[in-house]
Short mmCIF file of C-alpha atoms in Angstrom, two decimals:
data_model
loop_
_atom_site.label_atom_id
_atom_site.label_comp_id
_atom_site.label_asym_id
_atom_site.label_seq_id
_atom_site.Cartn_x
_atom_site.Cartn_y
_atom_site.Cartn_z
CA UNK C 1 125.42 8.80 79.25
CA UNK C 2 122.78 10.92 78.54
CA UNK C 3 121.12 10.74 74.39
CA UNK C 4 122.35 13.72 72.83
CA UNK C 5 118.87 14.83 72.08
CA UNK C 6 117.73 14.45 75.55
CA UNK C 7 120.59 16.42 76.93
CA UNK C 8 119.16 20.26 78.78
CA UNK C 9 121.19 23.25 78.44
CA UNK C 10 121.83 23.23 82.14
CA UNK C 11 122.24 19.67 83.81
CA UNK C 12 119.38 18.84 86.33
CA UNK C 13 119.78 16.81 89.62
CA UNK C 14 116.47 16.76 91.04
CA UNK C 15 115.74 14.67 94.21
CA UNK C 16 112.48 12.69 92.58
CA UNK C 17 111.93 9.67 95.17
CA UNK C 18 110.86 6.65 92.45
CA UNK C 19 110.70 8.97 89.44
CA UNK C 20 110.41 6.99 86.46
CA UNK C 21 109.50 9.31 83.98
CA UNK C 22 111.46 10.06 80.40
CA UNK C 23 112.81 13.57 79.59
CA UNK C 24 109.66 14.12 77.15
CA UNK C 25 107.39 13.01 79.75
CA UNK C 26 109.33 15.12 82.14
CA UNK C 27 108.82 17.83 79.37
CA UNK C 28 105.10 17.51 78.65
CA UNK C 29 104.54 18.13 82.83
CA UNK C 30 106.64 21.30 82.20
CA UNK C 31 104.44 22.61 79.27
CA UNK C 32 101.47 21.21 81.06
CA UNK C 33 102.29 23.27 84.81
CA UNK C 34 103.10 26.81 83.33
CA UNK C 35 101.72 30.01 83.32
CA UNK C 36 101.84 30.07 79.80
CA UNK C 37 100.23 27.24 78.74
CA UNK C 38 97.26 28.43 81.08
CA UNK C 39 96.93 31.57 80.02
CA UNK C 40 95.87 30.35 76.75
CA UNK C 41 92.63 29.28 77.93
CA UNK C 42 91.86 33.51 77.48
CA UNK C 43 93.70 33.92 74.23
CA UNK C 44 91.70 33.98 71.08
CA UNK C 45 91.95 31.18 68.36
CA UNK C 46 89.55 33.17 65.69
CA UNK C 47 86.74 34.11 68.09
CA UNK C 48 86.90 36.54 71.06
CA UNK C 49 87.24 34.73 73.78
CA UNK C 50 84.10 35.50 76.51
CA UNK C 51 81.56 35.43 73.45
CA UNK C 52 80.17 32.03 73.86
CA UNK C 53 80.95 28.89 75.89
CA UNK C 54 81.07 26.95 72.73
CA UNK C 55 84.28 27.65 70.41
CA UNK C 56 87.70 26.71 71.05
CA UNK C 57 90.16 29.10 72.73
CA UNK C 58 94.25 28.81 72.20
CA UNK C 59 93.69 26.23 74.91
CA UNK C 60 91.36 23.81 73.76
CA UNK C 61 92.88 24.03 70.18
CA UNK C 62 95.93 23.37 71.61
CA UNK C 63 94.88 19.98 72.91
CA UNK C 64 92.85 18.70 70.46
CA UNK C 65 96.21 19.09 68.52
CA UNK C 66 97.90 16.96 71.09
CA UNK C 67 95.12 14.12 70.74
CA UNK C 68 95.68 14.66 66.87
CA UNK C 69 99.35 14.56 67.02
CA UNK C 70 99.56 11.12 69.07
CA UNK C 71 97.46 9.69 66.35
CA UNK C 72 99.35 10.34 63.55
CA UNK C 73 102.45 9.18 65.85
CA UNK C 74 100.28 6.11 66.32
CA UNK C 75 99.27 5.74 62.61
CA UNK C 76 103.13 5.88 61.67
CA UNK C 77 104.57 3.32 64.12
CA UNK C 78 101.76 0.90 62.71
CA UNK C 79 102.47 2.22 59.04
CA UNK C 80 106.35 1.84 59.25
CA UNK C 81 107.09 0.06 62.43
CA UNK C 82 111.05 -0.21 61.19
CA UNK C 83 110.81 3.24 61.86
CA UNK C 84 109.34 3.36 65.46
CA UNK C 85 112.82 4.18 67.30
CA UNK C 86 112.87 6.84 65.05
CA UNK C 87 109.90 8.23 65.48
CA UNK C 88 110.29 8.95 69.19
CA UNK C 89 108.26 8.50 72.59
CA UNK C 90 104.07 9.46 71.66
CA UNK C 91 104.77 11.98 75.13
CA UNK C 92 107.13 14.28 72.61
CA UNK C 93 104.78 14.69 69.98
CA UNK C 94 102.35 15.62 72.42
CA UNK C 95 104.42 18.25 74.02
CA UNK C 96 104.99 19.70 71.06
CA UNK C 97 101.20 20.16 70.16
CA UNK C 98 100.43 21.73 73.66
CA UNK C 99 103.37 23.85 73.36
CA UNK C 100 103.33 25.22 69.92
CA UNK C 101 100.90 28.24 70.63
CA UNK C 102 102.56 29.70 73.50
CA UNK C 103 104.19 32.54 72.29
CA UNK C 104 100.77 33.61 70.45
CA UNK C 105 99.65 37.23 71.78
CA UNK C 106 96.33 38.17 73.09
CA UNK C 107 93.74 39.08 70.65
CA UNK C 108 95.45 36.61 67.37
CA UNK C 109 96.98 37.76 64.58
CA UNK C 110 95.27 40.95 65.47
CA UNK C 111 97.68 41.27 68.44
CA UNK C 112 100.80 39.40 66.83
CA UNK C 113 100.50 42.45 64.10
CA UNK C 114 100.26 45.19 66.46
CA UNK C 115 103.50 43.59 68.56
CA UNK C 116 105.36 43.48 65.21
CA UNK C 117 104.92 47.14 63.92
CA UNK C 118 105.82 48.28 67.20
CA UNK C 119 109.41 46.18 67.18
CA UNK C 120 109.86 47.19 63.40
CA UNK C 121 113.04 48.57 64.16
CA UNK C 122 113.98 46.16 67.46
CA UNK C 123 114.02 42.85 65.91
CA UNK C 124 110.04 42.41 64.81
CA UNK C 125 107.75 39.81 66.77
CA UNK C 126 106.39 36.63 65.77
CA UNK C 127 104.55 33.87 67.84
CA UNK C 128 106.74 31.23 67.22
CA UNK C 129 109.76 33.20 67.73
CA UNK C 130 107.98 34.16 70.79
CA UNK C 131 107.06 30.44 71.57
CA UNK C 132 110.91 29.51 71.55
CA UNK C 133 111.43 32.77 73.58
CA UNK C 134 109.17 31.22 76.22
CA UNK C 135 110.61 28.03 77.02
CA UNK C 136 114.17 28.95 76.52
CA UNK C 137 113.87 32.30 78.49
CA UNK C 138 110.85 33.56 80.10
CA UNK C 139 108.67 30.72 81.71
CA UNK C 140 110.44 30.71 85.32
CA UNK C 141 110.93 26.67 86.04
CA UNK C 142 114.22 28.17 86.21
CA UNK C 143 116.30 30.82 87.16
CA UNK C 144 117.76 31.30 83.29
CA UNK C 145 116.87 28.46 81.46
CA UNK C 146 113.40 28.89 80.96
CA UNK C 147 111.10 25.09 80.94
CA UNK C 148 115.09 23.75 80.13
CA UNK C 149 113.51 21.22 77.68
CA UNK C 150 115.23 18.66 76.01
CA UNK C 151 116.92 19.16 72.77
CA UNK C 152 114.52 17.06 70.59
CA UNK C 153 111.39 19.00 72.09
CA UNK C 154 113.39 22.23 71.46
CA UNK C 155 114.09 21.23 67.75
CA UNK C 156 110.27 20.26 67.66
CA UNK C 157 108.78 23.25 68.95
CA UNK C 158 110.90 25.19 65.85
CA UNK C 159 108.95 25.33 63.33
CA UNK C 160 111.36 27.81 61.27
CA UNK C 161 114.85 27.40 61.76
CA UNK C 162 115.96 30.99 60.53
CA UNK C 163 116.23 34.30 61.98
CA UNK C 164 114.50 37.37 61.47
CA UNK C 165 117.68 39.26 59.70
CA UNK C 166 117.85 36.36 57.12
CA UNK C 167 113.85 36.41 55.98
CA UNK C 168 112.32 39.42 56.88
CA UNK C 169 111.75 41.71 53.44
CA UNK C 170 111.94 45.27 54.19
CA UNK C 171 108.85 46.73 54.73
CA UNK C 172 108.14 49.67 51.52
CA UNK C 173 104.77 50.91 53.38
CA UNK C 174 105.79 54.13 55.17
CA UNK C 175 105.22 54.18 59.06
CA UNK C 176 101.92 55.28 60.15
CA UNK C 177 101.34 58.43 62.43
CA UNK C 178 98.27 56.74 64.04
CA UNK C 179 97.56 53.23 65.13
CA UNK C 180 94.37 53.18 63.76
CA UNK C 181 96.04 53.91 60.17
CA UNK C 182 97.79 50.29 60.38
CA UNK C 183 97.02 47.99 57.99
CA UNK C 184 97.67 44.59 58.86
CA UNK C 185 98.46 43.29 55.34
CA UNK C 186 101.33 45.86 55.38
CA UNK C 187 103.02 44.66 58.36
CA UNK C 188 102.48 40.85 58.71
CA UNK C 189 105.68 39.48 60.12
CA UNK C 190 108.44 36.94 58.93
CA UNK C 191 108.35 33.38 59.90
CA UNK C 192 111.62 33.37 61.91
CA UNK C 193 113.69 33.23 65.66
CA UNK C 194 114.91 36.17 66.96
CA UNK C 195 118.35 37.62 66.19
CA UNK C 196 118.80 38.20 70.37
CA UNK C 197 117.98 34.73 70.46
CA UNK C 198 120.92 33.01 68.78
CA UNK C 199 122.72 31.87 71.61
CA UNK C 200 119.84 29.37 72.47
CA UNK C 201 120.07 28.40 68.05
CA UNK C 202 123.83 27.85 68.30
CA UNK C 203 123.06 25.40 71.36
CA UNK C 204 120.02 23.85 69.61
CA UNK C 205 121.98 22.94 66.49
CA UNK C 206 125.44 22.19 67.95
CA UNK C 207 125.29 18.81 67.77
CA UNK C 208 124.61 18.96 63.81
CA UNK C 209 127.70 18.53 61.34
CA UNK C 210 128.10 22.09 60.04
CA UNK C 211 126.61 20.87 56.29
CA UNK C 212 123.54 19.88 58.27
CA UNK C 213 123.40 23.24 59.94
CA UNK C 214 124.19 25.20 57.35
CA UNK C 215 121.16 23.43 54.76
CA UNK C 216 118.91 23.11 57.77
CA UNK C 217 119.02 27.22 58.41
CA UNK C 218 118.74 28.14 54.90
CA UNK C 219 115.79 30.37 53.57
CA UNK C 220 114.26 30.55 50.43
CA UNK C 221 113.57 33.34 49.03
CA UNK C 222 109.95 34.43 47.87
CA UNK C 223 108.98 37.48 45.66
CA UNK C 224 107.84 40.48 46.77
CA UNK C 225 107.60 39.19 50.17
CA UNK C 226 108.73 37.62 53.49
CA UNK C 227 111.63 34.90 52.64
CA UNK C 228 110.72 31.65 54.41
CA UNK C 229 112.88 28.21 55.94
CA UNK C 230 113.15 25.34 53.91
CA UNK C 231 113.51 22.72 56.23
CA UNK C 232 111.87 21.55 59.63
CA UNK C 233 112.79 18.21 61.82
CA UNK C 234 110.69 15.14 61.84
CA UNK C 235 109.12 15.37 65.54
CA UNK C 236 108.01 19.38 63.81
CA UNK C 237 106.34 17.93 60.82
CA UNK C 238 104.18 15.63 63.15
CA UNK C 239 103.05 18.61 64.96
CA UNK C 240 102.84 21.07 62.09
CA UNK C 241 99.91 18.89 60.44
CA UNK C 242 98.00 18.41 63.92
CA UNK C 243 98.53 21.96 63.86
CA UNK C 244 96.86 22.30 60.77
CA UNK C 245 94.21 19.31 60.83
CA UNK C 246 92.65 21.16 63.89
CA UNK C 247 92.31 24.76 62.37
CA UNK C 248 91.10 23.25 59.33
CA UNK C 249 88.35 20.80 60.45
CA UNK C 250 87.84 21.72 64.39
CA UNK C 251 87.43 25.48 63.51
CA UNK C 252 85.13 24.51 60.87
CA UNK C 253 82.96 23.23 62.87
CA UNK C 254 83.09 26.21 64.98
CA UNK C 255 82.06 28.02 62.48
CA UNK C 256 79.32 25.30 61.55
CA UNK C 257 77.61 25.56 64.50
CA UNK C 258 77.75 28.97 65.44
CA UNK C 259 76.21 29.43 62.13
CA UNK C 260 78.66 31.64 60.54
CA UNK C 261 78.81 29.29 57.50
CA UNK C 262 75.74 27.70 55.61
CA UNK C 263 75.24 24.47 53.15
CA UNK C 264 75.09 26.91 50.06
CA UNK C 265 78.95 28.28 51.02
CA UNK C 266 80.19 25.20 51.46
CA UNK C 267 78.76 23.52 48.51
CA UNK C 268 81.41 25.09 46.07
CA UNK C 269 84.58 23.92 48.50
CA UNK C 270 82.49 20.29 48.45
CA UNK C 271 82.58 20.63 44.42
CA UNK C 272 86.37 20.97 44.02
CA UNK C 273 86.74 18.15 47.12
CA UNK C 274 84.66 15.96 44.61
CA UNK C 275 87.00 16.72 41.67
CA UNK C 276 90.14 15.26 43.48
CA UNK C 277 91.56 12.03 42.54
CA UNK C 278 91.23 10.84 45.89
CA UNK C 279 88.67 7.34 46.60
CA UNK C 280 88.03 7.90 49.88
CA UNK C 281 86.94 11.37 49.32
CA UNK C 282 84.66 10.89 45.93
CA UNK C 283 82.89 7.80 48.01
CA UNK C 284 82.43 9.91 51.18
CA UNK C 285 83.08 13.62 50.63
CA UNK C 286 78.64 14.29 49.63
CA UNK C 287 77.58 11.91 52.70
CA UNK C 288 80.27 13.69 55.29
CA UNK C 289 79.20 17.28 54.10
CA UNK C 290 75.35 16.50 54.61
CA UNK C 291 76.57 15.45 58.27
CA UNK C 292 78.69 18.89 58.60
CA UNK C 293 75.39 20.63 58.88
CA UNK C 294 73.10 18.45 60.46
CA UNK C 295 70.98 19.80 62.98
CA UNK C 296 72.13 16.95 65.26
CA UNK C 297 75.10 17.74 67.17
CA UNK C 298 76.10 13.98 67.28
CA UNK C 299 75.26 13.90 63.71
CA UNK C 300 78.13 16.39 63.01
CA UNK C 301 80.43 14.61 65.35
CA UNK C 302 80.28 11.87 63.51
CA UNK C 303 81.52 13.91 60.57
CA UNK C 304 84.01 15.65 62.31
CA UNK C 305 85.88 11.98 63.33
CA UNK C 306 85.74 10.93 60.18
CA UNK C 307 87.42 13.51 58.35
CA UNK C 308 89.84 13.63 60.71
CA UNK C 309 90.74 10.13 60.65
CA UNK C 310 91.19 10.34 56.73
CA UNK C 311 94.00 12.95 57.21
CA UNK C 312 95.51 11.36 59.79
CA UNK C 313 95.41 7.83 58.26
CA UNK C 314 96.88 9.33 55.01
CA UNK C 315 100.04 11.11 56.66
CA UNK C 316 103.29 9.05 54.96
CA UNK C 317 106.48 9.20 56.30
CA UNK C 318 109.12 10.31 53.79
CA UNK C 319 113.09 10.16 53.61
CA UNK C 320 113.97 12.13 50.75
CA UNK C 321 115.61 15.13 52.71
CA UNK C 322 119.37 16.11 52.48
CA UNK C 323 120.62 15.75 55.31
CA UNK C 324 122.75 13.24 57.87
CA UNK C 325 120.87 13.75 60.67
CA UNK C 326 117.63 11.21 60.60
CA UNK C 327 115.21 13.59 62.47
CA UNK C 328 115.89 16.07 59.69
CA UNK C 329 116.09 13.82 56.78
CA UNK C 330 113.04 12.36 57.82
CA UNK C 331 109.21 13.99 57.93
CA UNK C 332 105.70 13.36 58.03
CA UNK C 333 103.92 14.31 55.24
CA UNK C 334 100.08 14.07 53.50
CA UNK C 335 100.14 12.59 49.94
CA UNK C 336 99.47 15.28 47.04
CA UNK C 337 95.43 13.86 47.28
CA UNK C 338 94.82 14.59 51.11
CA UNK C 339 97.03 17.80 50.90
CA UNK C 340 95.24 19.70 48.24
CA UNK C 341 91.88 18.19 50.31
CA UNK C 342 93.25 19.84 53.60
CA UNK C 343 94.35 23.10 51.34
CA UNK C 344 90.41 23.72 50.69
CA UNK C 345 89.05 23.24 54.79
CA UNK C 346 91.69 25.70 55.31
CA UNK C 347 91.08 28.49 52.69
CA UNK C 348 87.18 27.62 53.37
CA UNK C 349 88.13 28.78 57.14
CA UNK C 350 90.09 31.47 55.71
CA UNK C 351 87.49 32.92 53.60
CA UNK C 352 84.62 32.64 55.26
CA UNK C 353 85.71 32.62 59.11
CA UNK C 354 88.81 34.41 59.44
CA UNK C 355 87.99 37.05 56.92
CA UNK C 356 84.63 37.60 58.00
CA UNK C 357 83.37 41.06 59.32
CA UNK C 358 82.89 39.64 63.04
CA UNK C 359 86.49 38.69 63.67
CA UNK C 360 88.24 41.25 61.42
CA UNK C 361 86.34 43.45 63.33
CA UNK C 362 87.69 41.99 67.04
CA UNK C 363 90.97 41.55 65.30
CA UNK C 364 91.01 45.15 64.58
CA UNK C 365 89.87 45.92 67.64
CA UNK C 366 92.76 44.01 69.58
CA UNK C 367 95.35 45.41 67.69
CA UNK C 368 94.52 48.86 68.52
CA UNK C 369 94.82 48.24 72.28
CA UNK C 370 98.07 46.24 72.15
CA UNK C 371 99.24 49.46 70.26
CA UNK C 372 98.12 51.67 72.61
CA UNK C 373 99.55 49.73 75.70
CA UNK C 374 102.80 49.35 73.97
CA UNK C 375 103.20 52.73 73.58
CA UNK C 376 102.43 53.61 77.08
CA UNK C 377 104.67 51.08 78.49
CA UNK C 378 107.61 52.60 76.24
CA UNK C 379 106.65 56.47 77.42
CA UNK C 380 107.35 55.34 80.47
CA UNK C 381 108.49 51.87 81.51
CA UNK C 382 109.61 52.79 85.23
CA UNK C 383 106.48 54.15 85.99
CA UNK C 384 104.16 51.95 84.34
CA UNK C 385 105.80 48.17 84.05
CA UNK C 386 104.54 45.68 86.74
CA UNK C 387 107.78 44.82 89.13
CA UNK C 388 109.10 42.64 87.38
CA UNK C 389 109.31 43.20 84.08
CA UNK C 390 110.31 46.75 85.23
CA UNK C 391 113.48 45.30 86.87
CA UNK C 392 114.04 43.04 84.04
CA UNK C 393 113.85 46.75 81.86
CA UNK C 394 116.20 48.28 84.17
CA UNK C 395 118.79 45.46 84.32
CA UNK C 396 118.84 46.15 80.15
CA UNK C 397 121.66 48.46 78.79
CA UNK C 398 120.75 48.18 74.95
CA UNK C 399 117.63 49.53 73.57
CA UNK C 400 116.84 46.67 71.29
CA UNK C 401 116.22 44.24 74.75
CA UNK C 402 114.53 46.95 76.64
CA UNK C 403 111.87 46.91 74.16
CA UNK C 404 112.00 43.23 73.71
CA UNK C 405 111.08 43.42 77.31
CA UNK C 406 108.20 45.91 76.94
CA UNK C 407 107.06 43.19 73.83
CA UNK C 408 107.80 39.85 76.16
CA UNK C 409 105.27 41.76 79.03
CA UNK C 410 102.71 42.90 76.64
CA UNK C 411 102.65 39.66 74.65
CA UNK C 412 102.13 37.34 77.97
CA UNK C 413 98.72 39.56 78.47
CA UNK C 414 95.27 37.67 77.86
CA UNK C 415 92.42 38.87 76.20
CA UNK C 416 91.21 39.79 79.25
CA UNK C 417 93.84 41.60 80.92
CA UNK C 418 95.10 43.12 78.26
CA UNK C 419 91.43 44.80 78.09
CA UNK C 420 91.42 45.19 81.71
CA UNK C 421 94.81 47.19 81.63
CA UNK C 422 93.70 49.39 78.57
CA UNK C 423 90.50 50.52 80.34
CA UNK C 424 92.72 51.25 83.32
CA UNK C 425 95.01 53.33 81.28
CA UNK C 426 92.80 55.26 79.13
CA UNK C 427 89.15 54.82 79.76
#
């Protein structure tokens, strides 16, 4: 008998002479062999890809995550090795990492914005959504079942377990009569799955006792904006702070060395670092930001690793959740010290990378062309759709998942070719 969480939606039997391999290593070849995951190597993390040689791309974020995520696995097994059953094969947590970014659209949040406000009123777009859309759905290792991962790497890869009816706060900005009149703020989308989606939730979650399910999909509601999940599983929470331990240090040094940040703007995020109760950070925190702008790459580096290895040396593993299931009642979590530490890389990123005129400007940019090809494509699909998402189009009888279509073709573009196509179209 097969573990419930490594049974497939459809049952495989695959001729594989001598084929040793788990389901999660099984999995992580899946992830690693698709279109998808390759076409993030031309998909923006903050800066245009094609600029330099130097920065990260969706790609190389995406497996510095992995590396990150199978040393907090690591780091926990050691930490609480009564636990290690629990916590699962290192090859899931790695999956997840590479995985998690596949349903991001060309050109960032830039793009993911644009996709949105065009399926206002067709069930919205968001990159996870879109993620969980991907390997259920759209990346043909199958003829309908998408990768046909495992149910623990599914429950992973879903970082909000709620749909977009049940968070998504009803826009009061008025539609705009030109694309270039968007405002991004206005029209950032929930956290959520897709409504069209639910058949692949109700599969997901079947194996839960229906008070599981029931707390594990609820939302919380936030004022005056988006409502967002509560709850995530175990194997998520591993991958959620790679997630996050990357963008906040790895982009940083991005940043660092592309000299978009100096010593004197990081000097008042080192200040409140200082002021936290934490010993590892008021013994180190002065020495490691000298290092963070040394003119000596290997200098740097050295930096780099060690803030890393504080956050993932920190991460504890807590059991304080309501639920039955262990992979929900369980997650991985940074102590109040480390997380507020984390909190300032990431709004130092925020603030002085991500807001910055050079990739506001490309964001702004991208989001005008994925508005413009969208609304080609829907003027006319038949004529302008590639073969097969055309057919896919044409095999749709309700409006909603023709236009999902038109978002699932336009979303799968690169930087690249999503430029290419625009110039085709319009220049």
């Amino acid at each position: 008998m097969v573990d419930i969480w490594q049974q497939r939606c459809s049952e495989e039997y695959k001729a594989r002479r001598h084929d040793h391999r788990s389901a999660y290593q099984r999995d992580r070849a899946r992830v690693l062999h698709s279109a998808a995951f390759r076409r993030l190597q031309a998909k923006t993390q903050i800066h245009g890809v094609g600029s330099s040689d130097f920065y990260r791309t969706r790609l190389t974020h995406s497996l510095e995550a992995g590396q990150i995520g199978q040393g907090i696995h690591e780091q926990l097994g050691n930490k609480y090795p009564q636990h290690k059953r629990l916590l699962g094969p290192a090859p899931l947590i790695e999956t997840l990492c590479l995985a998690h970014d596949l349903g991001h659209p060309p050109f960032g949040h830039g793009g993911e914005t644009a996709l949105h406000y065009m399926m206002r009123n067709h069930g919205g777009f968001e990159g996870n959504g879109q993620t969980f859309r991907i390997v259920t759905r759209l990346e043909p290792y199958t003829q309908s079942y998408g990768m046909n991962l495992a149910r623990r790497t599914l429950l992973g890869l879903v970082k909000y377990p709620v749909t977009m009816s049940q968070v998504t706060h009803i826009s009061e900005q008025p539609e705009v009569s030109s694309a270039r009149d968007l405002r991004a703020s206005d029209w950032h989308p929930a956290k959520a799955l897709y409504n069209c989606d639910q058949d692949w939730i109700e599969w997901l979650l079947s194996n839960l006792t229906p008070s599981d399910r029931a707390k594990f999909t609820q939302a919380r509601e936030i004022q005056g904006s988006h409502n967002k999940a509560r709850y995530k599983s175990l194997d998520c929470s591993i991958m959620e702070l790679a997630d996050d331990i990357a963008y906040g240090i790895h982009d940083l040094e991005d940043a660092i060395t592309l000299k978009m940040v100096n010593r004197e703007q990081w000097s008042q995020a080192e200040q409140r670092l200082k002021q936290i109760p934490d010993e590892w950070l008021q013994a180190n925190i002065e020495a490691v930001s000298q290092e963070l702008f040394s003119n000596l790459p290997f200098v740097r580096k050295n930096a780099i690793g060690a803030l890393v290895n504080y956050f993932i040396t920190a991460i504890e593993l807590v059991d304080d959740l309501p639920f039955e299931e262990v992979l929900l009642s369980h997650n991985a979590k940074l102590p109040t010290t480390a997380a507020a530490a984390l909190k300032e890389f990431k709004v130092f990123v925020f603030d002085y990378v991500i807001r910055s005129h050079q990739v506001q400007t490309a964001e702004y940019k991208g989001q005008q062309m994925i508005m413009a090809l969208f609304e080609a494509y829907e003027s006319d699909p038949e004529r302008l759709l590639p073969e097969e998402p055309r057919a896919q189009w044409l095999n749709s009888t309700q409006e909603d998942d023709k236009m999902r279509v038109i978002a699932d073709w336009v979303s799968s573009l690169t930087d690249q070719s999503a430029t290419r196509i625009y110039h085709e179209l319009f220049a």
